[in-house]
Amino acid sequence: MYIYDEYDQKIVDQRVAQYRDQTRRYLAGELTDDEFRPLRLQNGLYIQRHAPMFRVAIPYGNLRSDQVRKLAELSRKYDHSYVHFTTRQNVQFNWPALENVPEMLAELASVQMHAIQTSGNCIRNTTSDQFAGVAYDEIVDPRPWCEIIRQWSTFHPEFAHLPRKFKIAVNGAKEDRAAVLVHDIGINVKLNAEGQVGFEIYVGGGLGRTPMIGDLIKPWLEPAHLLTYLDSVLRVYNRYGRRDNKYKARIKILVKAMTPEVFAAKVDQEWAFLKNGPQTLTDEEIARNHRFFTAPAYESLPGDDPSFLAALEANPAFSRWVDRNVFAHKVPGYAAVTLSLKQHGVPPGDATDVQLDAVADLADRFSFGEVRVSHGQNLILADVKESDLFALWEEAKRIGFATPNIGLLTDLICCPGGDFCSLANAKSLPVAKSVQERFDDLDFLFDLGEIDINISGCINACGHHHIGHIGILGVDKNNAEFYQITLGGRQGVDAQIGKVIGPSFAQEEMADVMSKIIQVFVDNREGDERFIDTFDRIGVDPFKNKVYEGRPAGRAKKEVEA
C-alpha cells in the first residue's frame, strides 16, 4: 500500500489545523452558515436530515488494519458505534457532532487518512477493482495508476471549483468490477501486442438524473501522458461545462451536446499545449509509485490445499460460503475473501465498531494486515491462504460477516436514503429490509443465481439503481414515498442502463412486486440461465404484465431530480 512521506503528512496535518480554526470561528459566530458551508463540504461534512454526516476518503478502497481500528475507535468516541461503507469505497459517520469533526480529522491524520475532496465540485475519490493486484483475470495492477491520479487530483488548483462533482474509476482486469463505463472518466489499463502498458479512456458516463454510458475517446494512451491527457479532459470540461444549471452541469451532458467526436477533438487541441510538458510522467516517478504495490511475502504453496478440500467435502455450509464469497487468486494456494455486510436485518454497508475491530484482527491474522472496500459495500481480505479459509469462515460467522450471498439477490446495494439523507425522496433501508425478509431462504437464493438489486432514495443514484439488474428508485408522489422499478441494467464491459417499467409503487407493495418479478424469471428461465440473460431473451413485457396485473400500467413517471 501507499505510505505517506513527509510531504503527504504535512498537507493533511495543515488541513486539520485549517479546518479546526474554521470550525472555531463558525461556532463563535464569526462565520455565517453560508460562509461555513463550502469550508465544511471541502472537509467531507454534510448537514443531513437528523445530524451531520462525515465522509472519509478510502483511496481506491484500500485500508490497513490500523486504519480500520481507528474507524472503529472514532465510531465509539464520536458516533453511534457504527460506520457505513459507500459505493465510492468511502466510509461515512452518520451522527458526529459538528464541533468534534476537527478532532476526528486529527485522529484520522495520525493513521494517514483524511476527508479531503469527499464532497464539493472537485475530483472525488478515485475508485478501482476491490481485487486489484490479486485477481486471477488481472491484466495490469491498476493501484499504482490510481495513486498517481490521487496525487495529481488532490488540491489541484485548477479543478477545485468544477461545474459539478467529478468521478474517476480505473480497472486493470478482463472483467470490469469498477463500473468504469458509468464514470465521468473511466480508465482501462491495457497491454498492447508488444506487452506495453497503456490506457483506454472513456468520458461522459454517469448516473443521476440523466444516466449515460461513457464514450471511448482515446483507445490508446501511453503511460507518460496520463496526467497531461487527464488535465486536458478536465480543462475542456471546466471551460465549456454549464454552470447555470446544476442538473445539466455534469461532463456527460457536455459530451452528449458536443458529440463524443467533437469533445475528443477539443481535448486533443488542449493536449497539444500540455503533452510532453511538466506533468509528463517520468520513468522514475512511475517506478516510485509502483514500489508501494509490490506483492506481500507469499509462501510457495501447491494450491488445492488438502485440509481445505477436506473441509469442503465435510461441511456443506462452508462449501456454500466458498462458492459465493471466495474469489480466485492469481497466486497458487491463496484466495480473496469477501466479508458480506449484507446480513439479513442489517442495513447494507453498515459495520459496528466491534465488527471493525474484529475485521482488523482477521486482516492481521490472515491477510497481511490489509482490508479492501468494494463499491458493492462489502469488505475484502485479499490474500488468504487456502489452508486458513475454514478458520476464517468460523471467525467471520462469529461477527456476522459470513452470509454466503455475494452476487445473490440479498447482496443488494443500498444508499442510506430518507432515514438519513436530506436529499432523499424516500427511505431506502425499509425496502432493503423487506427484500431481505421476503427472500431469506438460502437454498432458493442459490437456485436463483446472480441477481443485482440496487436501491437509491433519490435520482442522485448513490445506490447505482440504473445499473442494477433490478433497480429501485425512491420518488416523491404527492408528498408520499413511492418506488419506481427499472429492469435490465448492468455494470461491466457490457454496461447498460435499466428500463423503467411503469408507474411507481407504495412501500408496502415492494416485497410483493419483487416476488412477482422473480416469479416471472423462474417461470421463463432456461436451465441455469442468469436473471439478466432471461430478461434479455424475453424482454420487459412479461415482467410488466405480471407486476401490473389487475391495474393499468399507464405511462412511466418521468424521473425528477431531488
XYZ file of C-alpha atoms in Angstrom:
562
model
C 0.000 0.000 0.000
C 0.996 3.613 -0.463
C 2.694 5.094 2.625
C 2.719 8.838 3.276
C 6.003 10.676 3.051
C 6.775 13.863 4.963
C 5.130 15.965 2.260
C 1.858 13.998 2.338
C 1.665 14.120 6.129
C 2.325 17.858 6.223
C -0.513 18.533 3.768
C -3.004 16.524 5.828
C -1.866 17.989 9.164
C -2.102 21.538 7.828
C -5.590 20.839 6.541
C -6.652 19.670 10.012
C -5.322 22.855 11.608
C -7.028 24.986 8.993
C -10.408 23.351 9.475
C -10.095 23.392 13.260
C -9.813 27.190 13.131
C -12.659 27.473 10.607
C -14.918 25.451 12.897
C -13.909 27.559 15.900
C -14.783 30.753 14.040
C -18.128 29.337 12.914
C -19.097 28.238 16.419
C -18.036 31.661 17.725
C -20.358 33.359 15.255
C -17.511 34.817 13.177
C -18.574 32.865 10.065
C -22.129 32.674 8.737
C -23.808 29.449 7.638
C -23.269 30.431 4.005
C -19.588 31.177 4.621
C -19.016 27.944 6.540
C -20.888 25.659 4.132
C -18.177 25.396 1.422
C -15.497 25.027 4.109
C -17.184 22.076 5.793
C -18.018 20.458 2.455
C -14.350 20.646 1.487
C -13.688 18.558 4.577
C -16.360 15.931 3.964
C -19.039 17.291 6.320
C -22.690 17.406 5.232
C -25.714 18.500 7.241
C -28.195 15.663 6.824
C -31.743 15.027 7.924
C -31.007 14.420 11.619
C -27.327 15.202 12.164
C -24.099 15.992 10.307
C -22.705 13.253 8.073
C -18.925 12.971 7.842
C -17.436 11.194 4.813
C -13.868 9.883 4.976
C -11.779 9.036 1.917
C -10.533 5.500 1.297
C -8.342 5.871 -1.819
C -9.234 3.136 -4.330
C -10.740 1.153 -1.439
C -7.504 0.156 0.337
C -7.167 0.144 4.144
C -4.565 -1.024 6.641
C -5.664 -2.825 9.797
C -4.604 0.117 11.995
C -6.819 2.397 9.894
C -9.764 0.021 10.340
C -9.191 0.095 14.099
C -9.129 3.887 14.012
C -12.521 3.938 12.260
C -13.869 1.668 14.993
C -12.424 3.901 17.702
C -13.863 7.074 16.161
C -17.295 5.482 15.838
C -17.221 4.687 19.567
C -15.932 8.071 20.692
C -17.816 10.391 18.366
C -20.692 8.493 16.750
C -23.188 5.698 17.439
C -20.622 2.874 17.274
C -21.066 2.023 13.617
C -19.996 3.252 10.168
C -21.421 2.990 6.662
C -19.354 1.954 3.616
C -20.418 3.589 0.348
C -20.450 2.808 -3.361
C -17.408 5.106 -3.797
C -15.372 2.861 -1.486
C -15.525 5.594 1.173
C -16.799 5.408 4.755
C -19.381 7.630 6.446
C -20.171 8.557 10.032
C -23.857 9.439 10.322
C -24.063 11.009 13.798
C -20.971 13.119 14.615
C -21.300 16.445 16.427
C -20.076 19.295 14.262
C -17.688 20.528 16.943
C -15.994 17.089 17.145
C -15.130 16.779 13.462
C -11.790 18.651 13.695
C -10.644 16.197 16.366
C -11.833 13.279 14.216
C -9.775 14.679 11.338
C -6.724 14.954 13.594
C -7.066 11.336 14.692
C -7.531 10.214 11.093
C -4.379 12.097 10.089
C -2.447 10.087 12.690
C -3.087 6.966 10.564
C -2.697 8.648 7.154
C -6.397 9.222 6.463
C -8.421 12.331 5.655
C -11.713 13.634 4.261
C -10.255 15.848 1.539
C -12.363 16.089 -1.638
C -15.027 13.665 -0.465
C -17.593 16.308 -1.408
C -17.818 19.502 -3.425
C -17.399 20.259 -7.120
C -13.965 18.721 -7.406
C -12.340 15.428 -8.365
C -13.648 12.890 -5.849
C -12.095 9.669 -4.572
C -10.696 7.551 -7.427
C -12.158 4.041 -7.267
C -10.967 0.691 -8.570
C -11.372 -3.077 -8.514
C -11.569 -4.481 -4.985
C -9.432 -7.403 -6.173
C -6.733 -5.211 -7.735
C -3.317 -6.821 -7.559
C -4.614 -10.315 -6.790
C -7.368 -11.091 -9.320
C -6.860 -14.161 -11.497
C -8.126 -12.215 -14.541
C -5.993 -9.121 -13.984
C -4.081 -7.701 -16.927
C -2.300 -4.868 -15.104
C -2.477 -3.844 -11.437
C -4.373 -0.514 -11.521
C -3.443 0.629 -7.992
C -0.170 2.455 -8.828
C -2.030 4.409 -11.509
C -4.855 5.185 -9.069
C -2.266 6.537 -6.653
C -0.703 8.709 -9.338
C -4.173 10.090 -10.131
C -4.843 10.664 -6.420
C -1.680 12.708 -6.012
C -2.408 14.707 -9.162
C -6.032 15.439 -8.274
C -5.674 16.289 -4.571
C -5.758 20.083 -4.179
C -5.326 20.576 -7.920
C -5.733 24.361 -8.028
C -7.346 24.457 -11.472
C -10.029 21.886 -10.676
C -11.132 22.904 -7.177
C -14.326 24.556 -8.473
C -15.564 22.477 -11.390
C -19.090 22.858 -12.784
C -20.054 19.740 -10.773
C -18.519 16.840 -8.850
C -16.209 14.617 -10.893
C -15.576 10.881 -10.524
C -12.839 8.648 -11.957
C -12.647 4.833 -11.940
C -9.713 2.654 -13.036
C -9.805 -1.036 -13.980
C -6.982 -3.400 -14.874
C -8.767 -6.748 -15.270
C -10.667 -8.506 -18.046
C -13.875 -8.167 -16.041
C -14.871 -4.633 -15.061
C -15.615 -4.654 -11.328
C -15.092 -0.880 -11.054
C -18.084 0.220 -13.199
C -15.720 2.158 -15.466
C -18.351 2.945 -18.099
C -20.608 4.933 -15.751
C -17.983 7.390 -14.510
C -17.062 10.892 -15.666
C -13.733 9.382 -16.694
C -13.298 5.623 -16.908
C -9.850 4.144 -17.488
C -8.994 0.608 -18.537
C -5.323 -0.265 -18.096
C -4.326 -2.478 -21.028
C -1.412 -4.264 -22.657
C -0.703 -3.960 -26.385
C 0.624 -6.724 -28.620
C 4.174 -5.904 -27.509
C 3.267 -6.227 -23.846
C 3.466 -2.475 -23.203
C 1.123 -0.787 -20.727
C -1.354 1.820 -21.941
C -4.770 3.259 -21.199
C -8.197 3.183 -22.794
C -10.027 6.405 -21.837
C -13.827 6.693 -21.605
C -15.509 10.024 -20.858
C -19.079 11.092 -20.163
C -20.509 8.205 -18.211
C -22.601 8.741 -15.124
C -25.887 8.043 -13.399
C -28.176 10.530 -11.625
C -30.877 12.498 -13.463
C -29.629 11.589 -16.949
C -27.864 8.210 -16.832
C -25.364 7.601 -19.624
C -22.717 5.112 -20.673
C -19.310 6.686 -21.286
C -17.826 7.075 -24.756
C -14.386 5.871 -25.796
C -12.424 8.976 -26.759
C -8.855 7.619 -26.572
C -8.308 3.951 -27.495
C -4.631 4.011 -26.531
C -2.713 6.418 -24.315
C 0.903 5.889 -23.316
C 1.659 5.933 -19.570
C 3.897 9.008 -19.665
C 0.971 11.105 -20.886
C -1.692 10.002 -18.404
C -1.785 13.202 -16.347
C -1.408 15.648 -19.234
C -4.298 13.957 -21.027
C -6.499 13.942 -17.909
C -5.613 17.611 -17.441
C -6.796 18.261 -20.980
C -10.116 16.490 -20.418
C -10.733 18.485 -17.239
C -9.758 21.763 -18.902
C -12.261 21.252 -21.704
C -14.949 20.422 -19.154
C -14.008 23.372 -16.940
C -14.170 25.708 -19.916
C -17.350 24.507 -21.629
C -19.328 22.779 -18.865
C -22.560 24.522 -17.896
C -22.631 26.453 -14.630
C -26.101 27.968 -14.974
C -27.972 24.721 -14.249
C -26.556 22.146 -11.819
C -28.716 19.410 -13.336
C -27.010 19.933 -16.697
C -23.524 20.621 -15.394
C -22.031 17.109 -15.449
C -19.494 16.271 -18.147
C -21.845 13.642 -19.609
C -24.215 16.437 -20.696
C -21.351 18.332 -22.321
C -20.077 15.251 -24.181
C -23.568 14.467 -25.448
C -24.191 18.089 -26.532
C -20.854 18.356 -28.333
C -20.869 14.710 -29.521
C -18.008 12.457 -28.381
C -16.072 13.126 -31.587
C -16.092 16.908 -31.143
C -15.307 16.624 -27.443
C -12.357 14.317 -28.175
C -11.091 16.772 -30.802
C -11.205 19.638 -28.311
C -9.305 17.514 -25.797
C -6.643 16.819 -28.405
C -6.394 20.541 -29.159
C -5.840 21.275 -25.483
C -3.451 18.347 -25.152
C -1.249 19.808 -27.880
C -0.263 22.521 -25.378
C 0.300 20.134 -22.453
C 1.757 16.989 -23.998
C 5.414 16.478 -23.022
C 5.066 19.361 -20.549
C 5.953 19.466 -16.840
C 3.287 16.930 -15.827
C 4.624 14.252 -18.153
C 5.293 11.164 -16.044
C 8.930 10.143 -15.924
C 10.040 6.527 -15.666
C 11.396 7.337 -12.195
C 8.048 8.670 -10.935
C 6.144 5.722 -12.367
C 8.599 3.325 -10.719
C 8.382 5.210 -7.398
C 4.640 4.667 -7.185
C 4.845 1.064 -8.318
C 7.296 0.267 -5.492
C 4.478 0.781 -2.968
C 2.432 -2.012 -4.548
C 4.812 -4.944 -4.610
C 3.483 -8.377 -3.677
C 3.471 -9.350 0.009
C 5.545 -12.240 1.324
C 3.541 -15.056 -0.249
C 4.537 -18.585 0.663
C 5.258 -21.068 -2.086
C 2.152 -23.255 -1.945
C 0.966 -26.002 -4.289
C -2.692 -24.932 -4.439
C -5.661 -27.219 -3.722
C -4.649 -27.483 -0.083
C -5.653 -30.941 1.274
C -7.167 -29.587 4.507
C -9.192 -27.067 2.519
C -10.503 -29.729 0.145
C -11.387 -31.971 3.071
C -13.332 -29.172 4.770
C -15.241 -28.533 1.543
C -16.215 -32.180 1.380
C -17.179 -32.458 5.037
C -19.044 -29.189 5.584
C -21.811 -28.144 3.112
C -22.262 -24.741 4.804
C -18.558 -23.967 4.396
C -18.675 -25.157 0.798
C -21.610 -22.857 0.101
C -19.724 -19.899 1.559
C -16.648 -20.686 -0.531
C -18.829 -20.911 -3.631
C -20.198 -17.383 -3.171
C -17.687 -15.413 -1.103
C -14.265 -16.698 -2.180
C -12.639 -15.309 -5.337
C -9.850 -16.915 -7.350
C -6.368 -15.535 -6.638
C -3.503 -15.207 -9.108
C -1.089 -16.874 -6.642
C -1.472 -20.651 -6.121
C -2.660 -21.613 -2.658
C -4.264 -18.216 -1.923
C -7.763 -16.753 -2.277
C -9.526 -13.394 -1.912
C -12.429 -13.435 0.542
C -15.424 -11.105 0.591
C -16.869 -10.461 4.037
C -20.558 -9.840 3.421
C -22.003 -6.704 5.027
C -25.453 -7.889 3.901
C -26.606 -9.985 6.829
C -30.403 -10.153 6.994
C -31.876 -7.359 9.092
C -28.763 -5.146 8.883
C -28.610 -2.032 6.654
C -26.362 -2.845 3.656
C -22.860 -1.479 4.082
C -23.056 -0.932 7.851
C -20.458 -2.274 10.288
C -20.244 -1.832 14.045
C -17.154 -0.830 15.990
C -16.887 -4.374 17.383
C -17.067 -5.838 13.882
C -14.436 -3.413 12.593
C -12.021 -4.316 15.393
C -12.602 -7.984 14.599
C -12.004 -7.415 10.872
C -8.718 -5.662 11.664
C -7.680 -8.690 13.724
C -8.656 -11.019 10.870
C -6.622 -8.926 8.430
C -3.546 -9.164 10.629
C -4.015 -12.875 11.171
C -4.966 -13.969 7.669
C -4.253 -11.250 5.048
C -1.027 -9.284 5.638
C -2.880 -6.591 7.603
C -4.867 -5.258 4.645
C -8.595 -4.737 4.071
C -10.337 -3.685 0.868
C -13.710 -1.938 0.400
C -15.805 -2.814 -2.672
C -18.182 -0.455 -4.431
C -20.722 -3.179 -3.676
C -20.458 -2.161 0.013
C -18.596 -5.220 1.297
C -15.137 -5.768 2.814
C -12.406 -7.959 1.330
C -9.407 -9.822 2.699
C -7.375 -10.147 -0.478
C -4.589 -12.598 0.448
C -5.880 -15.548 2.456
C -4.169 -18.940 2.302
C -6.496 -21.760 1.274
C -5.455 -23.630 4.411
C -6.791 -20.720 6.511
C -10.186 -20.395 4.824
C -12.069 -22.667 7.204
C -10.712 -20.869 10.290
C -11.522 -17.508 8.702
C -15.060 -18.658 7.911
C -15.649 -19.636 11.512
C -14.401 -16.249 12.736
C -16.447 -14.389 10.115
C -19.565 -16.260 11.260
C -18.921 -15.119 14.804
C -19.013 -11.431 13.824
C -21.902 -11.744 11.367
C -19.866 -11.292 8.173
C -20.152 -14.800 6.692
C -23.520 -14.621 4.929
C -22.910 -16.661 1.721
C -24.746 -14.282 -0.608
C -22.169 -12.384 -2.676
C -23.698 -11.749 -6.091
C -27.083 -13.069 -4.995
C -30.358 -11.226 -4.597
C -29.799 -10.191 -0.961
C -26.301 -8.831 -1.668
C -28.076 -5.640 -2.615
C -26.570 -2.181 -2.892
C -28.454 0.493 -0.979
C -27.859 4.135 -0.083
C -28.864 5.427 3.390
C -31.924 7.096 1.806
C -34.529 9.123 3.641
C -33.603 7.727 7.043
C -30.541 9.977 6.922
C -30.064 11.913 3.675
C -31.687 15.324 3.305
C -31.765 14.932 -0.493
C -33.698 11.663 -0.485
C -37.288 11.463 -1.695
C -37.924 8.159 0.052
C -36.445 5.723 2.541
C -34.219 3.002 1.077
C -33.431 0.880 4.123
C -37.002 -0.370 4.817
C -37.249 -1.575 1.212
C -33.914 -3.376 1.520
C -35.123 -4.984 4.741
C -38.402 -6.122 3.168
C -36.487 -7.763 0.288
C -34.116 -9.491 2.723
C -37.053 -10.782 4.771
C -39.025 -11.978 1.747
C -36.047 -13.855 0.289
C -34.498 -15.415 3.366
C -34.194 -18.982 2.032
C -30.541 -19.513 1.078
C -31.339 -22.616 -0.967
C -33.776 -20.575 -3.061
C -31.250 -17.743 -3.431
C -28.592 -20.173 -4.638
C -31.056 -21.646 -7.133
C -31.848 -18.162 -8.470
C -28.181 -17.400 -9.051
C -26.724 -13.966 -9.753
C -29.160 -11.057 -9.421
C -28.061 -7.470 -8.754
C -30.544 -5.280 -6.863
C -29.636 -1.617 -6.433
C -31.709 0.816 -4.364
C -31.481 4.627 -4.383
C -33.525 7.006 -2.263
C -33.416 9.723 -4.923
C -32.360 10.389 -8.502
C -28.808 11.262 -7.424
C -28.375 7.467 -7.688
C -25.930 6.867 -4.831
C -27.252 3.286 -4.855
C -26.500 2.955 -8.609
C -30.065 1.798 -9.292
C -29.708 2.420 -13.036
C -27.193 -0.415 -13.403
C -28.878 -2.985 -11.202
C -30.496 -5.965 -12.902
C -33.406 -4.771 -10.776
C -33.235 -1.097 -9.842
C -35.391 0.610 -7.237
C -35.682 4.405 -7.094
C -37.440 6.356 -4.354
C -39.688 9.107 -5.748
C -41.929 11.765 -4.233
C -45.558 11.347 -5.282
C -47.916 13.918 -3.783
C -45.710 14.184 -0.686
C -45.739 10.402 -0.224
C -42.882 7.910 -0.673
C -43.153 5.673 -3.732
C -40.723 3.460 -5.629
C -40.033 3.160 -9.335
C -38.695 -0.076 -10.849
C -36.092 -0.422 -13.594
C -35.077 -3.730 -15.152
C -32.185 -4.830 -17.351
C -29.425 -2.583 -16.053
C -25.905 -3.910 -15.602
C -22.327 -2.775 -14.990
C -19.198 -4.206 -16.539
C -17.833 -4.351 -20.050
C -21.393 -4.588 -21.428
C -22.853 -1.898 -19.149
C -26.432 -0.816 -19.836
C -28.952 1.495 -18.216
C -32.095 -0.215 -16.911
C -35.557 0.451 -18.357
C -38.335 1.993 -16.259
C -41.250 -0.464 -16.391
C -44.132 1.804 -15.364
C -45.716 3.789 -12.514
C -44.257 3.642 -9.017
C -45.389 1.529 -6.056
C -46.043 2.244 -2.390
C -43.519 0.933 0.131
C -45.872 -1.772 1.423
C -46.205 -3.174 -2.113
C -42.488 -3.578 -2.781
C -41.942 -7.075 -1.373
C -44.849 -8.405 -3.452
C -43.576 -6.587 -6.538
C -40.166 -8.199 -6.093
C -41.784 -11.619 -5.689
C -43.673 -11.152 -8.952
C -40.526 -10.124 -10.816
C -38.668 -13.161 -9.517
C -41.601 -15.432 -10.359
C -41.520 -14.296 -13.993
C -37.823 -15.102 -14.061
C -38.362 -18.566 -12.550
C -41.233 -19.350 -14.942
C -39.265 -18.327 -18.050
C -35.745 -19.367 -17.132
C -33.956 -21.897 -19.310
C -31.619 -24.186 -17.382
C -29.246 -22.258 -15.136
C -29.741 -19.032 -17.044
C -28.977 -15.823 -15.146
C -31.720 -13.297 -14.463
C -30.176 -10.733 -16.814
C -29.918 -13.298 -19.622
C -33.564 -14.281 -19.208
C -34.526 -10.612 -19.263
C -32.540 -10.032 -22.461
C -34.205 -13.034 -24.099
C -37.868 -12.389 -23.159
C -37.848 -8.599 -22.816
C -39.611 -6.351 -20.340
C -43.249 -7.073 -21.245
C -43.702 -10.357 -19.299
C -42.368 -8.666 -16.170
C -44.518 -5.593 -16.704
C -47.647 -7.644 -17.308
C -47.145 -9.637 -14.121
C -46.296 -6.673 -11.927
C -49.241 -4.565 -13.104
C -51.673 -7.478 -13.203
C -55.103 -6.117 -12.361
C -54.085 -2.460 -12.641
C -53.294 -0.218 -15.619
C -49.600 0.108 -16.294
C -50.044 3.609 -17.697
C -47.009 5.643 -18.548
C -43.839 5.645 -16.504
C -43.446 8.715 -14.355
C -40.508 10.804 -15.502
C -37.656 10.786 -13.036
C -37.154 14.155 -11.380
C -34.019 15.181 -9.515
C -34.337 15.827 -5.794
